[in-house]
Tab-separated table of C-alpha atoms and ligand atoms in Angstrom:
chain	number	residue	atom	x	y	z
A	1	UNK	CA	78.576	-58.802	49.936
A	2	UNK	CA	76.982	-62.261	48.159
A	3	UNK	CA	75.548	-60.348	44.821
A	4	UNK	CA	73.423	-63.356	43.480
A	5	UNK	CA	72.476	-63.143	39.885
A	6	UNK	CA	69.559	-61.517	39.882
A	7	UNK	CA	68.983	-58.520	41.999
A	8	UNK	CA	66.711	-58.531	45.106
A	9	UNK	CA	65.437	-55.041	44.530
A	10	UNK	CA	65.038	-53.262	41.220
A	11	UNK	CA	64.273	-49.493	41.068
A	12	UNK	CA	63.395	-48.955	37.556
A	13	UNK	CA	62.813	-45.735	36.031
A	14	UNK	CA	61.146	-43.899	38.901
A	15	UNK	CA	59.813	-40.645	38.278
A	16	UNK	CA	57.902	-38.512	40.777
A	17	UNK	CA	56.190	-35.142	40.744
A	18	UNK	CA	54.505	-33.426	43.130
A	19	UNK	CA	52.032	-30.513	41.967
A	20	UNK	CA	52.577	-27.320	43.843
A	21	UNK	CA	50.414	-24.934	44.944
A	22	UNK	CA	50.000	-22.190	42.016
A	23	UNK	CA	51.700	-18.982	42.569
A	24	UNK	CA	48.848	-15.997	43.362
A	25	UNK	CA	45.567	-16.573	42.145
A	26	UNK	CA	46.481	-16.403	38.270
A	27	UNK	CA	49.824	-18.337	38.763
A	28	UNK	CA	50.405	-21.215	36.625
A	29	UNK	CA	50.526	-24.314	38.006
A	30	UNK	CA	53.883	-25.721	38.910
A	31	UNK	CA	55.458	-28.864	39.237
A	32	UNK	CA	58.268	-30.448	41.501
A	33	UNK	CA	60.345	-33.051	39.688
A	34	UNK	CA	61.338	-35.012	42.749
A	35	UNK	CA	62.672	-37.900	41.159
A	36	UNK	CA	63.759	-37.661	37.036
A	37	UNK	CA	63.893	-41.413	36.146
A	38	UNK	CA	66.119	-43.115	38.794
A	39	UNK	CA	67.108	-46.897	38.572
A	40	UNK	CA	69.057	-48.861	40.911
A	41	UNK	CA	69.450	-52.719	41.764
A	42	UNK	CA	70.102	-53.804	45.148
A	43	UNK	CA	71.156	-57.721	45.345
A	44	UNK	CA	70.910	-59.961	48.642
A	45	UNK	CA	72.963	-59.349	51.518
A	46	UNK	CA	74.984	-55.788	50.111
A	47	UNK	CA	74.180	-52.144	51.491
A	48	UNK	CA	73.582	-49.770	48.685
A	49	UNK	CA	74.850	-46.195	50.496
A	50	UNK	CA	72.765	-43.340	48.828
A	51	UNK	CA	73.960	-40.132	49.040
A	52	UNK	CA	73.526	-36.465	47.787
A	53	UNK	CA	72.584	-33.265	49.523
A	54	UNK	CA	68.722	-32.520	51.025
A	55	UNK	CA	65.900	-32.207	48.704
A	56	UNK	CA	67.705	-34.518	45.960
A	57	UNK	CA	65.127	-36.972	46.512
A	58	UNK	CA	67.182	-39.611	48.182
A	59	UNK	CA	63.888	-39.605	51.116
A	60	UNK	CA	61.235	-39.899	48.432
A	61	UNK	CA	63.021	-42.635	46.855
A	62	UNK	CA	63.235	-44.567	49.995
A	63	UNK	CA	59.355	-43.816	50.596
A	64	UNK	CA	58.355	-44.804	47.214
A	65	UNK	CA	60.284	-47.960	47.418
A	66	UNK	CA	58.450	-49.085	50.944
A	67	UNK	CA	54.884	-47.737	49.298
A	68	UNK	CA	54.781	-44.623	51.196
A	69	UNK	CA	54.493	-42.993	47.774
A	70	UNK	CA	53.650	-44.101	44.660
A	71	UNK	CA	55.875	-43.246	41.689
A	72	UNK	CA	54.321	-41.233	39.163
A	73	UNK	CA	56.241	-43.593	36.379
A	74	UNK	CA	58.375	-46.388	36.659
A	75	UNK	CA	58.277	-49.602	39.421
A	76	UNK	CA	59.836	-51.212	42.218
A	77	UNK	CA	60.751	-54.236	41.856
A	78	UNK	CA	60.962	-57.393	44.630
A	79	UNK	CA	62.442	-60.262	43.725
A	80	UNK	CA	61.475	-59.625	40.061
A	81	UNK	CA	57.489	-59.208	41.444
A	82	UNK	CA	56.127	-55.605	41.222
A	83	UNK	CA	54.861	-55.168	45.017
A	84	UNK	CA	51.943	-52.994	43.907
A	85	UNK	CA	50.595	-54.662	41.409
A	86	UNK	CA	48.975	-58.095	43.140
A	87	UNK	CA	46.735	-58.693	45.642
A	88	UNK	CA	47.054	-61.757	48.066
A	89	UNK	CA	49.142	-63.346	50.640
A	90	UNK	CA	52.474	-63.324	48.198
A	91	UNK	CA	51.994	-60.084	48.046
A	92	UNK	CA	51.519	-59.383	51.562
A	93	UNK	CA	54.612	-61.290	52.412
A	94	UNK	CA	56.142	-59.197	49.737
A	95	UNK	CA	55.154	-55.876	51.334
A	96	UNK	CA	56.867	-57.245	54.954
A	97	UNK	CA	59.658	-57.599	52.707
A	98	UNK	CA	60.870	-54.634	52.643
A	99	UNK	CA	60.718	-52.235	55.915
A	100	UNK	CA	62.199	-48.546	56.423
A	101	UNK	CA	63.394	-46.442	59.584
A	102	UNK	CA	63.299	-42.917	59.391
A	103	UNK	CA	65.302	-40.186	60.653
A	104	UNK	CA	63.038	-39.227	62.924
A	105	UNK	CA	62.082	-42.126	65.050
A	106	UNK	CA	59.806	-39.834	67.528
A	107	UNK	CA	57.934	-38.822	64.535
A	108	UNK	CA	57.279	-42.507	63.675
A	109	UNK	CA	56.117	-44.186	66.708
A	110	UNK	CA	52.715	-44.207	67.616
A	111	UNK	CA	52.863	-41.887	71.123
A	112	UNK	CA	49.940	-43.384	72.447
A	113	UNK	CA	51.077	-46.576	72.523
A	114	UNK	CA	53.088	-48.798	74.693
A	115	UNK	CA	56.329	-49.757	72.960
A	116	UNK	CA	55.638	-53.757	73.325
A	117	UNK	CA	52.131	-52.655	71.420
A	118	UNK	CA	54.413	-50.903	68.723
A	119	UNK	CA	55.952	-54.227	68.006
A	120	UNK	CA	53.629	-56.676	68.086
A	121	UNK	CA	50.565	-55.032	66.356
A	122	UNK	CA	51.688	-55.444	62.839
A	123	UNK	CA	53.716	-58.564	63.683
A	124	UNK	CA	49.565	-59.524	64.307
A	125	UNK	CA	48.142	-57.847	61.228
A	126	UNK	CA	51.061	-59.752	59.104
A	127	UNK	CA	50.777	-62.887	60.584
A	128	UNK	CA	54.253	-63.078	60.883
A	129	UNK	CA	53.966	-65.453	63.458
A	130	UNK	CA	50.947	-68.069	64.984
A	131	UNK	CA	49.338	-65.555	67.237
A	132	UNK	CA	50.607	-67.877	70.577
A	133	UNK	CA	54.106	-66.971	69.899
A	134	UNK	CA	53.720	-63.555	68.794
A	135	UNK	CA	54.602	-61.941	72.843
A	136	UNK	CA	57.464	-64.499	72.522
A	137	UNK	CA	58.666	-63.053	69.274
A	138	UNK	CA	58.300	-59.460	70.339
A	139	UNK	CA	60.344	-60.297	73.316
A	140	UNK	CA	63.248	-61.876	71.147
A	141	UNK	CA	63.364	-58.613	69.065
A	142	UNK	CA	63.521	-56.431	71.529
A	143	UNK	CA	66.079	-57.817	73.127
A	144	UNK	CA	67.800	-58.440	69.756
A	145	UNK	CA	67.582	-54.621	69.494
A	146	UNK	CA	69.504	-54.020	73.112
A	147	UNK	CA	65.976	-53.284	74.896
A	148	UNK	CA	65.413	-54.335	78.337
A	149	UNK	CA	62.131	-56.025	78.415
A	150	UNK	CA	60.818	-53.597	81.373
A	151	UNK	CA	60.856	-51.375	78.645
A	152	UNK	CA	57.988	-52.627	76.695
A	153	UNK	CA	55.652	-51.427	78.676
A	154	UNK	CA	56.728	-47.457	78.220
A	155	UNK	CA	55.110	-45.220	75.954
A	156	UNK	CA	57.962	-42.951	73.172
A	157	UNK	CA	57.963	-39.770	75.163
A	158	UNK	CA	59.631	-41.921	77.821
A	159	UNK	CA	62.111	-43.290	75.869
A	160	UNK	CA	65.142	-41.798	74.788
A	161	UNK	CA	65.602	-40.922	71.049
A	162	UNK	CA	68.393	-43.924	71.345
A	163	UNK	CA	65.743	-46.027	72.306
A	164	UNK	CA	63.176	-44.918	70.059
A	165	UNK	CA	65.297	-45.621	67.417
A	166	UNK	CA	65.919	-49.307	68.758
A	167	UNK	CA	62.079	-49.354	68.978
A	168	UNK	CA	61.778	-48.511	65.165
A	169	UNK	CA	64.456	-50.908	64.546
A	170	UNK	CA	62.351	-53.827	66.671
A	171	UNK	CA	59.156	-52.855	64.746
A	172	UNK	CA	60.883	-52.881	61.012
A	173	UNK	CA	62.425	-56.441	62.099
A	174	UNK	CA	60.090	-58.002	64.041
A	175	UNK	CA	58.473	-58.582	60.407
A	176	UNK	CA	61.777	-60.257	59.232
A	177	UNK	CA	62.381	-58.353	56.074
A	178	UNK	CA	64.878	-58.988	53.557
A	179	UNK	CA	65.416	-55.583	52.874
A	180	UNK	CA	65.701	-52.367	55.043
A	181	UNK	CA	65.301	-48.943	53.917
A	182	UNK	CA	67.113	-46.795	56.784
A	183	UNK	CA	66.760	-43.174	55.982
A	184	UNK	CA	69.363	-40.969	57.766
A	185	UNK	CA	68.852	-43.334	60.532
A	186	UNK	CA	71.757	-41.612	63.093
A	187	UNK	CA	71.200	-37.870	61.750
A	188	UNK	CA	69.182	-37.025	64.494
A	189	UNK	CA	70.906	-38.687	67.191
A	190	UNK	CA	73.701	-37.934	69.823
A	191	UNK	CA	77.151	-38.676	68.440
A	192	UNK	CA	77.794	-41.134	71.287
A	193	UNK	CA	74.511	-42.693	70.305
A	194	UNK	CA	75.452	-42.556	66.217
A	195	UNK	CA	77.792	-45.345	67.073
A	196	UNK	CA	75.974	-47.263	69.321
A	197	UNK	CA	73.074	-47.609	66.558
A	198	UNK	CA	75.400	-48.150	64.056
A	199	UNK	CA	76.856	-51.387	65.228
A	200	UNK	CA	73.285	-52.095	66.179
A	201	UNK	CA	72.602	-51.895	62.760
A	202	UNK	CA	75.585	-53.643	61.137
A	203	UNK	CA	75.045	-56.619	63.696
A	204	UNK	CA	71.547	-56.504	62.537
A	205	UNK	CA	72.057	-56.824	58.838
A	206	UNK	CA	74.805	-59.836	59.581
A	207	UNK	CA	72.575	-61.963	61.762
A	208	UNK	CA	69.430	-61.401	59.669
A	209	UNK	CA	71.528	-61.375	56.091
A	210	UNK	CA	69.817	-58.615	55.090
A	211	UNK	CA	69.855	-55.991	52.217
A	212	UNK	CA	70.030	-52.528	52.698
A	213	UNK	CA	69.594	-49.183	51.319
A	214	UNK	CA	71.249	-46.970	53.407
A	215	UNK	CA	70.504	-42.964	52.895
A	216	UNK	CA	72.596	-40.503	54.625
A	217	UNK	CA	74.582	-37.197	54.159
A	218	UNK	CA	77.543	-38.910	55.721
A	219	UNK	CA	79.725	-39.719	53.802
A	220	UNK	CA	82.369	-41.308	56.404
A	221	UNK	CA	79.730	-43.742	57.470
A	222	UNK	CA	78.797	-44.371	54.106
A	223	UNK	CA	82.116	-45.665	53.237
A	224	UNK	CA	82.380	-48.125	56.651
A	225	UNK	CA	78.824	-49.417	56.258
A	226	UNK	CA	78.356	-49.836	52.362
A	227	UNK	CA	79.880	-52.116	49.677
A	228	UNK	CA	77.970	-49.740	46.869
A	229	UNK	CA	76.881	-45.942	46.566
A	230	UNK	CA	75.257	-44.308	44.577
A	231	UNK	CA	75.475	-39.938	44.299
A	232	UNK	CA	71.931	-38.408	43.790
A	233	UNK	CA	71.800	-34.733	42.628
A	234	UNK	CA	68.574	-32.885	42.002
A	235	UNK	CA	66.553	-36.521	41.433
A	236	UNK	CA	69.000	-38.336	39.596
A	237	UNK	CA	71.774	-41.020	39.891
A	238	UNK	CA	74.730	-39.135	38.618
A	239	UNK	CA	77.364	-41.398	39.738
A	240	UNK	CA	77.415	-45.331	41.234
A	241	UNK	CA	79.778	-47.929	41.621
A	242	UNK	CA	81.864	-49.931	44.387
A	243	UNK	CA	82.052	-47.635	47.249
A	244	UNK	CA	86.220	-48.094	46.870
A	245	UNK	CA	85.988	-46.973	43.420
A	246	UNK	CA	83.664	-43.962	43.871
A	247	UNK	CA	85.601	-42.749	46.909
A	248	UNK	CA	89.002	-43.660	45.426
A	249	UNK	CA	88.327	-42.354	42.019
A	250	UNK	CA	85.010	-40.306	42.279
A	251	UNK	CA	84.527	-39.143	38.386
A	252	UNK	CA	81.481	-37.175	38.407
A	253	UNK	CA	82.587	-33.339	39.765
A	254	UNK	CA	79.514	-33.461	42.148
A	255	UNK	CA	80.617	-36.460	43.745
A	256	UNK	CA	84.910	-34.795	43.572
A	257	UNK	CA	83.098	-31.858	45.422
A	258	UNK	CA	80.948	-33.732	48.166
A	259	UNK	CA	83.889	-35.865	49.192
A	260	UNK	CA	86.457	-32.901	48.988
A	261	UNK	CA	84.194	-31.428	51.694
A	262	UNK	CA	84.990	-34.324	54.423
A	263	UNK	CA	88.579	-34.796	55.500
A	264	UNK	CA	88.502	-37.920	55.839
A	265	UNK	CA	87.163	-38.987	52.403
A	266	UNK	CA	89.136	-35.916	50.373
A	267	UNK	CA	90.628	-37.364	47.629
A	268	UNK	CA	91.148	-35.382	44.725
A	269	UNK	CA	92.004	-31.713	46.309
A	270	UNK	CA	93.852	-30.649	49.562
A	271	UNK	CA	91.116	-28.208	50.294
A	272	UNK	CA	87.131	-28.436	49.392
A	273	UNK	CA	85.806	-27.416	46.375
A	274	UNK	CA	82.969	-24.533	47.288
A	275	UNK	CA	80.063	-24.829	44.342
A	276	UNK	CA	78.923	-22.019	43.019
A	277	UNK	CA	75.585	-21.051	44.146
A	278	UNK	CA	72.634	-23.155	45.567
A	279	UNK	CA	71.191	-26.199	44.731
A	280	UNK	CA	68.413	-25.114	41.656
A	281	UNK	CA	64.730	-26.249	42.768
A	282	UNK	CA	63.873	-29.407	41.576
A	283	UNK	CA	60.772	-26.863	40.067
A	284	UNK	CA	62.553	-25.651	37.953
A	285	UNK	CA	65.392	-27.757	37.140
A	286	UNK	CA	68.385	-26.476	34.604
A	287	UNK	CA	68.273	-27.847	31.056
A	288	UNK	CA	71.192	-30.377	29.750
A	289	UNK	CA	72.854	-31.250	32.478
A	290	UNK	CA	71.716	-30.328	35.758
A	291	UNK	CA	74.396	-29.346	37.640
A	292	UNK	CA	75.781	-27.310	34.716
A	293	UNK	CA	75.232	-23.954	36.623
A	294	UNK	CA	77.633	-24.722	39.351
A	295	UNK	CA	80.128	-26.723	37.519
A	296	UNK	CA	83.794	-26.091	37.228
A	297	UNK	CA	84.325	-27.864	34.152
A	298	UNK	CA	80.881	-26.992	32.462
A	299	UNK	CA	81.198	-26.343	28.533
A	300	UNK	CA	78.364	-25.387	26.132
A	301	UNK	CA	77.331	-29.243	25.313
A	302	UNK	CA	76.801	-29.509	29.250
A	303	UNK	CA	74.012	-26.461	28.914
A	304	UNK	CA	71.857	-28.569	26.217
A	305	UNK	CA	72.679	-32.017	26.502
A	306	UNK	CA	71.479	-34.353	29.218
A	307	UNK	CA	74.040	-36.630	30.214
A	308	UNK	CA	73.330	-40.490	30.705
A	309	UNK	CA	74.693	-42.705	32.842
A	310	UNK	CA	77.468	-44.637	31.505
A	311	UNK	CA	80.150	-47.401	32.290
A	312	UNK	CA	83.379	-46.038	33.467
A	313	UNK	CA	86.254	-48.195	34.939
A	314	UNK	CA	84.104	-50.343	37.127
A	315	UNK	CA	81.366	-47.570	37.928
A	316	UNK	CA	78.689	-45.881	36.565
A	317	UNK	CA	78.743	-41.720	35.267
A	318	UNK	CA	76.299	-39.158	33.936
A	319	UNK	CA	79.327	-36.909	32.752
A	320	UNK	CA	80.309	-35.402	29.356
A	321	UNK	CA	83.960	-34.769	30.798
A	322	UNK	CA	84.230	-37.395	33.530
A	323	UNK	CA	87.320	-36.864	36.073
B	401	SF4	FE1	79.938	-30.717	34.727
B	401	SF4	FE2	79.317	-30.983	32.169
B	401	SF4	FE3	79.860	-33.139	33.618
B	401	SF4	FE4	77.604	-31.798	34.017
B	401	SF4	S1	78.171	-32.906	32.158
B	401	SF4	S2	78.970	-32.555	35.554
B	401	SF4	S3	78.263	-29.711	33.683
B	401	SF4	S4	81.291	-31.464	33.088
C-alpha cells in the first residue's frame, strides 16, 4: 500500500433509506435504514476489504459510491471533488474514475450485445480514447483480461460466467479508473474459477495501481487481498483498521464472532461463537447499540447508548466493552 496524504476516496456520512411499501391498506409507512451514517477513506493504491453479513448494506454502499444510488445524506468524495455535484468534462473524467463489478456478471452485461460492443461503447461515450484507437484499446483490454480476441465477437449467454466476469472486468477497465468497486466479485463463481479471477484481479490492481474497495463475505480472501477492512453490521462501520490488526486482534464481538466462524481466520476461540438469533431488519433497527440483542457481553448502557467509533490500538471500534 502507498497511503498518500490525502485520501483518494472519502465516504462521508452516508445515510440511505429506502421507503417500503406500507403494511395493509392502513399500515404506516415504513422505512429501511440501509446505511446509518457510514464514513470511510480509501487512499491510492490500498484495497479497503468490506465485510459483514447480507443485507448490512455493504452492496448499497458500493452502488452509492459508483452513482447507482444516491445517498439520502452525506457524499462521496473523489479526490476531494464531490462527483455529483458538477457538471462538465472534470466531472465526467471523475465519474470514469471510479468503476464497479458486481456479483453477478450475467446480470450486468448487456445480452444483446456482442462482448467487443460491451467494451468499447462507453470507452466511445467517455472519450477515453481518440475514436481511431478505440478497437485498438478494446483489443489491449481484453487481452489484458485473459480473453482471446475470437471472443469479442460472442454475445454473454455464450460465455462462461468466468468469462463474463473477465468481460465486466474489460468493460470497468477499459475506462482506466483509479478506483474499482468489486462487489462479491468470485461469490458466484466456480471455486476453480474464484482463483483464477482473483489473481486476475490482483495483477490488475498492480499493473494499473489502482484502489480498491473490495466487498465480500469471505473473509480468507479478504485477508490475502486487502491491506484494510472494515466490519459492517446492520449499516454501520463497527470495526476498521489494518487487516493484521483486525484479524489478529478483532475487538468488536461481531467481528470475534465472524472470524471465529472460518478456521482459518479463528482467533480468539477454538470453536465459533453461534449469535443469538437473526440479524434485526434494518426496518426496525434495535436502539443503543445495534447488535445489543445478540451480544454476549451486552450490559444495560449497550441497550440505550449508541456506540461511536473510536481509536483503539491502531484500529477503529464502536464498542462500550471492546475485546
Ligand atoms: Fe456488545 Fe455492548 Fe459492544 Fe454492542 S456496545 S458490541 S452490545 S458490548
Amino acid at each position: 500500500m502507498i497511503a498518500g496524504p490525502e485520501p483518494l476516496l472519502e465516504v462521508q456520512d452516508v445515510v440511505k433509506v429506502f421507503d417500503l411499501p406500507h403494511r395493509g391498506f392502513f399500515g404506516a409507512a415504513r422505512r429501511l435504514r440501509a446505511l446509518a451514517g457510514v464514513s470511510l477513506d480509501i487512499y491510492a493504491e490500498e484495497t479497503l476489504g468490506l465485510v459483514g453479513e447480507s443485507g448490512c448494506g455493504k452492496t448499497t454502499l458500493g452502488r452509492i459510491i459508483v452513482r447507482l444510488e444516491t445517498a439520502t445524506e452525506g457524499r462521496v468524495l473523489f479526490r476531494g471533488r464531490d462527483v455529483r455535484a458538477r457538471s462538465g468534462t472534470t466531472n465526467s473524467a471523475d465519474r470514469r474514475s471510479i468503476q464497479m463489478v458486481f456479483q453477478d456478471a450475467t446480470g450486468s452485461l448487456n445480452p444483446r450485445r456482442r462482448v467487443r460492443d460491451i467494451v468499447s461503447l462507453p470507452v466511445r461515450a467517455g472519450g477515453v480514447v481518440a475514436p481511431g484507437l478505440v478497437d485498438d484499446h478494446v483489443s489491449q483490454v481484453l487481452e489484458e483480461v485473459g480473453l482471446p480476441s475470437e471472443l469479442g465477437g460472442r454475445y454473454p449467454g455464450q460465455l462462461s460466467g468466468g468469462q463474463q466476469q473477465r468481460v465486466a472486468l474489460a468493460r470497468a477497465i477499459a475506462l482506466e479508473p483509479a478506483v474499482l468497486v468489486a462487489d462479491e466479485p468470485l461469490s458466484a463463481l466456480d471455486v476453480s474459477v474464484q482463483a483464477q479471477i482473483l489473481r486476475l484481479l490482483e495483477r490488475i490492481r498492480e499493473r494499473r495501481h489502482l484502489a480498491m474497495l473490495f466487498v465480500s463475505h469471505d473473509l480468507a480472501v479478504v485477508r490475502y487481498l486487502c491491506d484494510r477492512v472494515a466490519v459492517m453490521y446492520l449499516g454501520r462501520i463497527v470495526e476498521s483498521g489494518p487487516v493484521d490488526e483486525v484479524f489478529d486482534h478483532p475487538r468488536h464481538p461481531y467481528t470475534v464472532a465472524l472470524l471465529s466462524a472460518v478456521p482459518s481466520t479463528r482467533q480468539r476461540t477454538d470453536v465459533p461463537i453461534e449469535l443469538a438469533g437473526e440479524v434485526p431488519s434494518a426496518a426496525d433497527i434495535p436502539p443503543g447499540c445495534p447488535f445489543h440483542p445478540r451480544c454476549w457481553k451486552a450490559q444495560d448502557k449497550c441497550r440505550a447508548v449508541l456506540p461511536q467509533l473510536d481509536s483503539l490500538n491502531g484500529a477503529r471500534v464502536a464498542c462500550h466493552f471492546p475485546e
